[in-house]
Coordinates of C-alpha atoms (C1' of nucleotides) in Angstrom, one line a residue:
Chain A
M547 CA -0.4 56.0 24.3
S548 CA -0.8 52.9 26.9
W549 CA 0.5 52.4 30.4
S550 CA 0.1 49.4 32.2
K551 CA -0.6 51.7 35.9
D552 CA -2.9 53.9 35.1
P553 CA -3.7 56.3 38.1
R554 CA -7.2 55.6 37.6
G555 CA -7.0 52.3 36.8
Y556 CA -7.2 50.5 40.6
H557 CA -6.9 46.4 40.7
H558 CA -5.3 47.1 37.2
G559 CA -7.6 49.6 35.1
N560 CA -7.2 47.7 32.1
L561 CA -6.3 44.3 32.1
K562 CA -8.5 43.7 29.1
E563 CA -6.8 45.5 26.8
A564 CA -3.3 44.4 28.0
L565 CA -4.1 40.5 27.9
L566 CA -5.1 41.6 24.0
R567 CA -1.9 43.4 23.8
A568 CA 0.2 41.1 25.4
A569 CA -1.1 37.7 23.8
L570 CA -0.4 40.1 20.0
D571 CA 3.7 39.8 21.1
L572 CA 2.9 36.4 22.4
I573 CA 1.1 35.3 18.9
A574 CA 3.5 37.5 16.7
Q575 CA 6.6 35.6 18.6
K576 CA 5.6 32.3 19.7
G577 CA 3.1 32.0 16.7
P578 CA -0.7 31.2 17.4
A579 CA -0.1 27.5 19.4
G580 CA 2.6 28.8 21.2
F581 CA 0.9 31.5 23.1
T582 CA -0.4 31.1 26.5
F583 CA -3.3 32.2 28.9
A584 CA -0.7 32.3 32.1
E585 CA 2.3 33.8 29.8
A586 CA -0.4 36.7 29.1
A587 CA -0.4 37.6 32.8
R588 CA 2.4 36.7 33.8
A589 CA 3.2 39.6 30.7
A590 CA 0.4 41.7 32.4
G591 CA 1.6 41.1 35.7
V592 CA -1.1 39.6 37.7
S593 CA -2.1 36.3 38.7
P594 CA -2.7 33.1 36.1
A595 CA -6.1 32.8 37.3
A596 CA -7.6 36.7 36.4
P597 CA -7.6 36.5 32.9
Y598 CA -10.8 35.1 33.6
R599 CA -12.7 37.9 34.2
H600 CA -12.4 39.0 31.1
F601 CA -12.3 35.9 28.8
R602 CA -13.9 32.5 29.2
D603 CA -11.0 30.9 28.0
R604 CA -8.6 30.6 26.0
E605 CA -9.7 30.2 22.9
E606 CA -12.2 34.2 23.4
L607 CA -8.6 36.1 24.3
M608 CA -8.0 34.4 20.5
A609 CA -11.1 35.1 19.2
N610 CA -10.9 39.0 20.1
V611 CA -7.7 39.3 18.1
A612 CA -9.4 37.4 15.5
R613 CA -11.5 40.2 15.4
R614 CA -9.1 43.6 15.8
G615 CA -7.3 41.5 12.9
F616 CA -10.3 41.8 10.3
E617 CA -10.9 45.1 11.6
A618 CA -7.2 45.9 11.1
F619 CA -6.8 44.4 8.2
A620 CA -11.0 45.1 6.4
Q621 CA -9.0 48.8 7.2
A622 CA -5.2 48.0 5.0
L623 CA -7.8 47.0 2.5
T624 CA -9.8 49.1 2.2
R625 CA -6.9 52.5 2.1
A626 CA -5.5 50.6 -0.1
W627 CA -8.4 50.2 -2.2
D628 CA -9.3 53.9 -2.0
D629 CA -12.2 53.4 -3.9
G630 CA -10.9 52.1 -6.7
R631 CA -8.0 55.6 -7.1
P632 CA -6.7 56.7 -9.5
E633 CA -8.4 53.6 -11.5
P634 CA -10.1 50.1 -10.9
F635 CA -7.1 48.0 -12.0
S636 CA -3.8 49.8 -10.7
A637 CA -5.8 50.5 -7.2
F638 CA -6.2 46.1 -7.4
E639 CA -3.2 46.2 -7.9
R640 CA -2.2 47.7 -4.6
V641 CA -5.3 45.3 -2.6
G642 CA -3.3 42.6 -3.2
R643 CA -0.1 44.0 -2.0
A644 CA -1.6 45.9 0.7
Y645 CA -2.5 42.0 2.1
L646 CA 0.2 40.6 1.3
T647 CA 2.4 44.1 3.5
F648 CA -0.3 43.2 6.5
A649 CA 0.3 39.6 6.8
R650 CA 3.8 39.8 6.8
S651 CA 3.9 43.0 8.7
E652 CA 1.3 42.3 10.9
P653 CA 2.2 38.4 11.8
A654 CA 0.3 37.8 14.7
F655 CA -3.2 39.6 13.8
Y656 CA -3.2 37.1 10.3
S657 CA -2.3 34.2 12.5
A658 CA -5.3 34.5 15.4
M659 CA -8.1 35.2 12.3
F660 CA -6.3 32.6 10.2
E661 CA -4.1 30.0 11.5
S662 CA -5.3 29.7 14.4
G663 CA -7.6 27.4 14.1
V664 CA -10.8 30.0 16.1
P665 CA -14.2 28.7 14.2
M666 CA -15.9 31.8 12.5
E667 CA -19.0 30.5 14.3
A668 CA -17.0 31.9 18.2
D669 CA -18.2 35.5 17.6
P670 CA -20.6 37.0 16.2
E671 CA -18.9 40.0 16.2
L672 CA -16.0 38.1 14.1
R673 CA -17.7 36.8 11.9
V674 CA -19.0 40.4 11.2
A675 CA -16.1 41.5 10.4
G676 CA -14.8 38.7 8.6
D677 CA -16.9 39.4 6.1
A678 CA -16.2 43.2 5.9
A679 CA -12.7 42.6 5.1
F680 CA -14.1 40.3 2.2
A681 CA -15.9 42.9 1.1
V682 CA -14.0 44.7 0.6
L683 CA -12.1 42.4 -1.5
R684 CA -15.8 41.4 -3.3
A685 CA -16.4 45.5 -4.1
A686 CA -13.4 46.3 -5.8
A687 CA -14.0 43.3 -7.9
E688 CA -17.1 44.4 -8.9
R689 CA -15.4 48.1 -10.0
L690 CA -13.2 45.7 -11.7
I691 CA -15.6 43.5 -13.5
A692 CA -17.2 46.6 -14.4
T693 CA -14.7 47.9 -16.6
L694 CA -15.2 45.0 -18.4
P695 CA -18.9 45.0 -21.5
A696 CA -22.1 43.6 -19.9
A697 CA -22.0 41.0 -21.6
G698 CA -20.1 38.0 -20.4
R699 CA -18.9 39.4 -17.5
P700 CA -17.5 36.8 -14.5
P701 CA -18.5 36.5 -11.7
A702 CA -17.3 39.0 -9.3
L703 CA -17.6 36.1 -6.0
M704 CA -15.8 34.4 -8.2
M705 CA -13.5 36.3 -8.2
A706 CA -13.1 37.8 -4.6
L707 CA -12.6 34.2 -3.7
H708 CA -9.5 33.6 -6.2
V709 CA -8.3 36.4 -5.0
W710 CA -8.1 36.0 -1.7
A711 CA -7.1 32.9 -1.8
M712 CA -3.4 33.8 -4.1
A713 CA -2.9 35.7 -1.4
H714 CA -2.9 33.5 1.7
G715 CA -1.6 31.4 -0.2
I716 CA 0.9 33.1 -0.9
A717 CA 0.7 34.4 2.4
S718 CA 0.7 31.4 4.3
L719 CA 3.1 29.7 2.4
F720 CA 6.4 32.3 2.0
C721 CA 5.2 35.7 3.9
R722 CA 5.6 33.6 7.7
G723 CA 8.0 34.8 9.7
D724 CA 9.6 31.4 11.6
A725 CA 11.1 29.2 10.1
A726 CA 8.6 27.2 8.2
R727 CA 8.1 30.0 5.0
R728 CA 9.4 28.1 1.7
S729 CA 11.8 30.3 0.6
L730 CA 11.0 31.9 -2.6
P731 CA 13.5 33.1 -5.6
M732 CA 11.5 36.7 -5.2
P733 CA 10.2 39.3 -3.5
P734 CA 6.5 37.8 -2.1
E735 CA 4.8 40.8 -4.0
D736 CA 6.3 40.6 -7.1
L737 CA 4.8 36.7 -7.2
M738 CA 1.4 37.7 -5.4
E739 CA 1.7 40.9 -8.8
A740 CA 2.3 38.5 -11.5
A741 CA -0.2 36.3 -10.1
I742 CA -3.2 39.4 -10.1
L743 CA -1.7 40.1 -13.6
V744 CA -2.2 36.9 -15.2
Y745 CA -5.3 36.5 -13.1
L746 CA -6.7 39.6 -14.7
R747 CA -5.6 39.3 -18.2
G748 CA -7.5 35.2 -18.1
L749 CA -10.5 37.4 -17.3
G750 CA -10.5 39.8 -20.0
I751 CA -9.3 42.6 -17.9
D752 CA -6.3 44.6 -19.1
P753 CA -4.1 46.6 -17.4
V754 CA -4.1 50.0 -19.3
R755 CA -7.8 51.0 -20.5
P756 CA -7.4 55.2 -19.6
S757 CA -11.2 56.1 -20.7
S758 CA -9.4 59.6 -21.1
P759 CA -5.9 59.6 -23.3
Chain B
M711 CA -5.9 -3.9 9.6
S712 CA -3.7 -2.8 12.8
W713 CA -3.9 -5.0 16.2
S714 CA -1.7 -3.2 18.8
K715 CA -0.9 -6.6 19.8
D716 CA 1.5 -8.6 18.0
P717 CA 2.8 -11.3 18.6
R718 CA 5.9 -10.7 17.0
G719 CA 6.3 -7.1 19.4
Y720 CA 8.1 -8.3 22.9
H721 CA 8.3 -5.2 24.1
H722 CA 5.6 -3.9 21.7
G723 CA 7.2 -4.8 18.2
N724 CA 7.1 -1.8 16.5
L725 CA 6.2 1.2 18.9
K726 CA 7.3 3.7 16.1
E727 CA 4.9 2.3 13.4
A728 CA 1.7 2.3 16.0
L729 CA 2.9 5.9 16.9
L730 CA 2.3 7.6 13.4
R731 CA -0.4 6.3 13.1
A732 CA -2.1 7.1 16.4
A733 CA -0.4 10.9 15.8
L734 CA -2.0 10.5 12.2
D735 CA -5.5 9.9 13.7
L736 CA -5.1 11.9 16.4
I737 CA -4.5 15.3 13.7
A738 CA -7.4 14.0 12.0
Q739 CA -9.5 14.1 15.1
K740 CA -8.5 17.1 16.7
G741 CA -6.0 19.5 14.3
P742 CA -2.4 19.4 14.6
A743 CA -2.2 21.7 17.7
G744 CA -4.9 19.4 19.0
F745 CA -2.3 15.8 19.4
T746 CA -0.3 15.4 22.1
F747 CA 2.8 13.2 22.9
A748 CA 1.5 12.0 25.4
E749 CA -2.1 10.9 24.3
A750 CA -0.2 8.8 21.2
A751 CA 1.7 6.6 24.0
R752 CA -1.4 6.1 25.9
A753 CA -3.4 4.7 22.1
A754 CA -0.2 2.6 21.4
G755 CA -0.5 1.5 25.0
V756 CA 2.3 2.8 26.6
S757 CA 4.3 4.4 29.0
P758 CA 4.1 8.2 28.1
A759 CA 7.7 8.6 28.4
A760 CA 8.6 5.2 25.8
P761 CA 8.0 7.5 22.3
Y762 CA 11.3 9.1 23.5
R763 CA 12.4 5.9 22.1
H764 CA 11.9 6.4 19.0
F765 CA 11.0 10.4 19.0
R766 CA 13.7 13.1 19.9
D767 CA 10.2 14.9 21.1
R768 CA 6.6 15.8 19.9
E769 CA 8.6 17.7 16.9
E770 CA 10.2 14.9 14.9
L771 CA 6.9 13.0 15.1
M772 CA 5.8 16.0 13.8
A773 CA 7.7 16.2 10.8
N774 CA 7.7 12.6 10.5
V775 CA 4.5 12.8 9.8
A776 CA 4.7 15.3 7.4
R777 CA 7.2 13.7 5.3
R778 CA 5.0 10.6 4.6
G779 CA 2.2 13.3 3.8
F780 CA 4.9 14.8 1.3
E781 CA 5.5 11.2 0.3
A782 CA 1.9 10.7 -0.8
F783 CA 1.9 13.9 -1.8
A784 CA 3.3 13.2 -4.1
Q785 CA 2.7 10.2 -5.2
A786 CA -1.0 12.1 -5.5
L787 CA 0.0 14.4 -8.1
T788 CA 2.2 11.8 -10.1
R789 CA -0.7 9.8 -10.0
A790 CA -3.4 12.7 -11.5
W791 CA -0.3 14.3 -14.2
D792 CA 0.2 10.5 -15.4
D793 CA 2.6 11.7 -17.7
G794 CA 0.4 14.7 -19.0
R795 CA -1.7 12.2 -20.6
P796 CA -3.9 12.2 -22.8
E797 CA -2.8 16.0 -23.3
P798 CA -1.0 18.3 -21.1
F799 CA -4.0 21.2 -20.4
S800 CA -7.0 18.3 -18.9
A801 CA -3.9 16.7 -17.4
F802 CA -3.3 19.9 -15.0
E803 CA -6.5 20.0 -14.3
R804 CA -6.5 17.3 -12.6
V805 CA -3.3 17.9 -10.8
G806 CA -5.6 21.2 -9.3
R807 CA -7.9 18.9 -8.4
A808 CA -5.9 16.2 -6.6
Y809 CA -4.8 18.5 -4.5
L810 CA -7.7 19.6 -2.6
T811 CA -8.6 16.1 -3.7
F812 CA -5.8 15.0 -1.0
A813 CA -6.9 17.8 1.3
R814 CA -9.3 16.4 2.1
S815 CA -9.2 13.2 2.4
E816 CA -6.2 12.9 4.2
P817 CA -6.4 16.4 6.6
A818 CA -4.1 14.7 9.3
F819 CA -1.3 14.4 7.1
Y820 CA -1.9 18.3 5.0
S821 CA -2.4 19.7 8.5
A822 CA 1.5 18.0 9.5
M823 CA 2.6 19.6 6.2
F824 CA 1.5 23.1 5.9
E825 CA -0.4 23.6 9.6
S826 CA 2.0 22.3 12.3
G827 CA 4.5 25.1 11.9
V828 CA 7.4 22.4 11.8
P829 CA 10.2 23.9 9.6
M830 CA 11.2 22.4 6.3
E831 CA 15.1 22.2 8.1
A832 CA 14.3 20.3 10.3
D833 CA 14.8 16.8 8.5
P834 CA 16.9 17.1 5.5
E835 CA 14.6 13.9 4.3
L836 CA 11.5 16.5 4.7
R837 CA 13.1 18.8 2.4
V838 CA 13.3 16.5 0.4
A839 CA 10.0 15.1 0.1
G840 CA 8.3 18.7 -0.5
D841 CA 11.2 19.3 -2.9
A842 CA 9.9 16.5 -4.7
A843 CA 6.3 17.1 -4.0
F844 CA 6.6 20.5 -5.9
A845 CA 8.9 19.2 -8.3
V846 CA 5.5 17.1 -9.8
L847 CA 3.7 20.5 -10.5
R848 CA 6.9 22.3 -11.8
A849 CA 7.4 19.7 -14.1
A850 CA 3.0 19.7 -15.2
A851 CA 3.8 23.3 -15.6
E852 CA 6.5 23.1 -17.4
R853 CA 5.0 20.3 -19.9
L854 CA 2.1 22.9 -20.3
I855 CA 3.8 25.4 -21.2
A856 CA 6.3 23.8 -23.5
T857 CA 3.3 24.0 -26.0
L858 CA 3.1 27.8 -26.5
P859 CA 5.4 29.2 -29.1
A860 CA 8.4 29.5 -27.8
A861 CA 8.9 32.9 -27.8
G862 CA 8.0 35.1 -24.8
R863 CA 7.1 31.9 -22.7
P864 CA 6.5 32.2 -19.0
P865 CA 8.7 31.0 -16.4
A866 CA 7.8 27.9 -15.2
L867 CA 8.7 28.3 -11.6
M868 CA 6.2 31.4 -11.2
M869 CA 3.7 29.3 -12.8
A870 CA 4.1 26.7 -10.8
L871 CA 4.2 28.8 -7.9
H872 CA 1.1 30.3 -8.3
V873 CA -0.3 27.4 -8.8
W874 CA 0.8 26.3 -5.2
A875 CA -0.3 28.9 -3.5
M876 CA -3.9 29.5 -5.9
A877 CA -4.4 25.3 -4.9
H878 CA -2.8 26.2 -0.6
G879 CA -5.0 28.9 -0.3
I880 CA -8.4 27.4 -1.2
A881 CA -7.6 23.7 0.4
S882 CA -6.5 26.2 3.8
L883 CA -9.7 28.6 3.5
F884 CA -12.3 26.8 2.3
C885 CA -11.4 21.8 2.9
R886 CA -10.6 22.5 6.2
G887 CA -13.0 19.5 7.7
D888 CA -13.0 21.4 11.6
A889 CA -15.7 24.2 12.2
A890 CA -12.4 27.1 11.2
R891 CA -13.4 26.1 7.5
R892 CA -14.7 28.7 6.0
S893 CA -18.3 28.2 3.6
L894 CA -18.6 28.7 -0.1
P895 CA -21.1 28.5 -2.5
M896 CA -19.7 26.6 -4.5
P897 CA -17.4 23.2 -4.1
P898 CA -13.9 23.9 -3.7
E899 CA -13.2 22.0 -7.0
D900 CA -15.3 24.2 -9.1
L901 CA -13.8 27.1 -7.6
M902 CA -10.6 26.2 -7.7
E903 CA -11.0 24.4 -11.7
A904 CA -12.3 27.8 -12.4
A905 CA -9.5 29.8 -11.7
I906 CA -7.0 27.1 -13.0
L907 CA -8.4 28.3 -16.4
V908 CA -8.5 31.6 -16.4
Y909 CA -5.0 31.6 -15.2
L910 CA -4.4 29.1 -17.9
R911 CA -6.6 31.4 -19.8
G912 CA -4.1 35.1 -19.1
L913 CA -1.1 32.8 -19.8
G914 CA -2.1 32.3 -23.1
I915 CA -3.0 29.1 -23.0
D916 CA -6.4 27.1 -24.1
P917 CA -8.3 24.1 -23.7
V918 CA -8.0 23.2 -26.5
R919 CA -4.9 22.6 -29.1
P920 CA -5.2 19.3 -30.5
S921 CA -2.5 18.6 -32.4
S922 CA -4.0 16.7 -34.1
P923 CA -7.5 16.8 -35.1
Chain C
dA846 C1' -19.8 54.9 57.4
dG847 C1' -21.0 50.5 54.8
dC848 C1' -23.2 48.1 51.5
dT849 C1' -21.9 45.4 46.6
dC850 C1' -20.0 44.1 42.4
dA851 C1' -16.3 43.2 39.7
dT852 C1' -11.8 42.5 40.0
dG853 C1' -8.2 39.8 41.5
dT854 C1' -5.3 36.0 44.2
dT855 C1' -5.1 31.9 46.4
dA856 C1' -6.0 27.1 45.8
dA857 C1' -6.4 22.9 44.1
dT858 C1' -6.9 19.4 40.0
dG859 C1' -6.1 17.2 35.7
dG860 C1' -3.2 17.2 32.2
dG861 C1' 1.2 17.4 29.9
dG862 C1' 5.8 17.1 27.4
dT863 C1' 10.4 15.8 28.9
dT864 C1' 14.5 14.3 32.1
dT865 C1' 16.3 10.3 34.7
dA866 C1' 16.7 6.4 36.9
dC867 C1' 15.5 1.4 36.6
dA868 C1' 14.1 -3.0 35.0
dT869 C1' 13.2 -6.1 30.9
dG870 C1' 13.7 -9.6 27.5
dA871 C1' 15.9 -10.4 23.0
dC872 C1' 20.3 -11.4 21.0
dT873 C1' 25.0 -12.1 20.5
dT874 C1' 28.6 -14.4 22.3
dG875 C1' 32.9 -17.2 24.3
Chain D
dC190 C1' 24.0 -23.7 27.8
dA191 C1' 25.1 -19.3 30.2
dA192 C1' 26.4 -13.8 31.2
dG193 C1' 26.5 -9.8 29.0
dT194 C1' 25.1 -6.3 26.3
dC195 C1' 21.8 -2.8 24.4
dA196 C1' 17.9 -1.9 22.3
dT197 C1' 12.8 -1.0 23.9
dG198 C1' 9.8 0.1 28.2
dT199 C1' 8.5 2.3 32.1
dA200 C1' 8.3 5.3 37.1
dA201 C1' 9.0 8.7 39.6
dA202 C1' 9.5 12.9 39.7
dC203 C1' 9.4 18.5 38.2
dC204 C1' 7.8 22.4 36.1
dC205 C1' 4.4 24.9 33.0
dC206 C1' -0.4 25.2 31.7
dA207 C1' -5.7 25.6 31.2
dT208 C1' -9.1 25.1 34.2
dT209 C1' -11.8 25.9 38.5
dA210 C1' -13.7 27.3 43.3
dA211 C1' -13.6 29.8 47.4
dC212 C1' -11.7 33.9 49.6
dA213 C1' -10.1 39.3 49.4
dT214 C1' -10.1 44.3 48.0
dG215 C1' -11.5 48.4 46.9
dA216 C1' -15.0 51.7 43.9
dG217 C1' -18.8 53.5 43.6
dC218 C1' -22.9 54.3 44.8
dT219 C1' -26.3 55.2 49.0

DNA sequence: AGCTCATGTTAATGGGGTTTACATGACTTG
DNA sequence: CAAGTCATGTAAACCCCATTAACATGAGCT
């Protein structure tokens, strides 16, 4: 669905897209630090100065990759959450797994989003995209907490932050593609599922609460 | 407390140490990616090629910094754990706080240890140091789990991994010094303490279990 | 047809990573 | 003490990268 030589293209046609894709490939191969502006240009078949017509500098390109990453991430989490079907508990576990699946299947996006050092303030759209992704997690937490008796409900924001931190921690430590990954005596997804299980039990949220048995 | 001209030094005297300190400063200031071999050499008052007499390349220097970081980290955690005094529960919470305190007060070490992309296999001593740090966490988890009735004790390794991931996640997301830090409506330490509280309750470990009231 | 502007290219500057050949001086050894 | 040796630095060179400035080109409008 993507051509590097578009007949409609005169000079290049869609260098911006080509650069973003090249960056994604390079980040996936050599990490966010190993990615170079010049090499992305080379991959797109243009001179080293050409990218500057589309991105102020290397960091702006990285911020763009991160923004798209957050958008795809939010989509993936939303799809996993599936509006809490069939019931919030198992749906929430699905979200946890989806988090790790994304980190593993889109390492370039994940690196750009969380490990590239790009400040969220770099681009308002980046912040919006990042907030939208977190909002999915937060909404899910709210739904899950709503299943508890009204008295003594923990704050949903806190729960969302805890789950985010746990997922990010597991992803960072155990889901990396490169050699920096720590070894683990089990699949990261299992570790994540167990963590969520224990954590939710700590909040008083139990796995099986069928309202209509 | 540190001179660049040591009288005992002829050529330099202790370039290796000077480079390690310079690297630590530079990483603290500009992140693990911003640190350059040449600048460390400049800070030590030496030619750009001199560091190669002491480190194979930039990565080996980084691995050395990471190793020292793990050693200091293990010390900090051990001190916080204090052999479980006065009782394992509060001591464990202290370890959680100490984790974040280290990440915040030694950002250069923490970056080198977890965000520099240095593979643990780069140096056997690095792996040993890293394992030793994790061992503190694991030993603490074992002690805490031992307070539970023998039937249905959760695996201590899993618990240690969960706490590690949670602490690392919070540290990575919310304790960074640079602009990439996410904003948080509360101190990270409080978030961490709440997480441990909830998690331990999920495991059936309660705060107050005085065996001798 | 000709103008204009977005888009690329070339060339130049300034830095960093790394290697190779050379220099220096501290320590050892006869 | 004189000479050799080895660790430690230096200088120079090479290649790559980021970024900018001056120049070129061609698409689309008038």
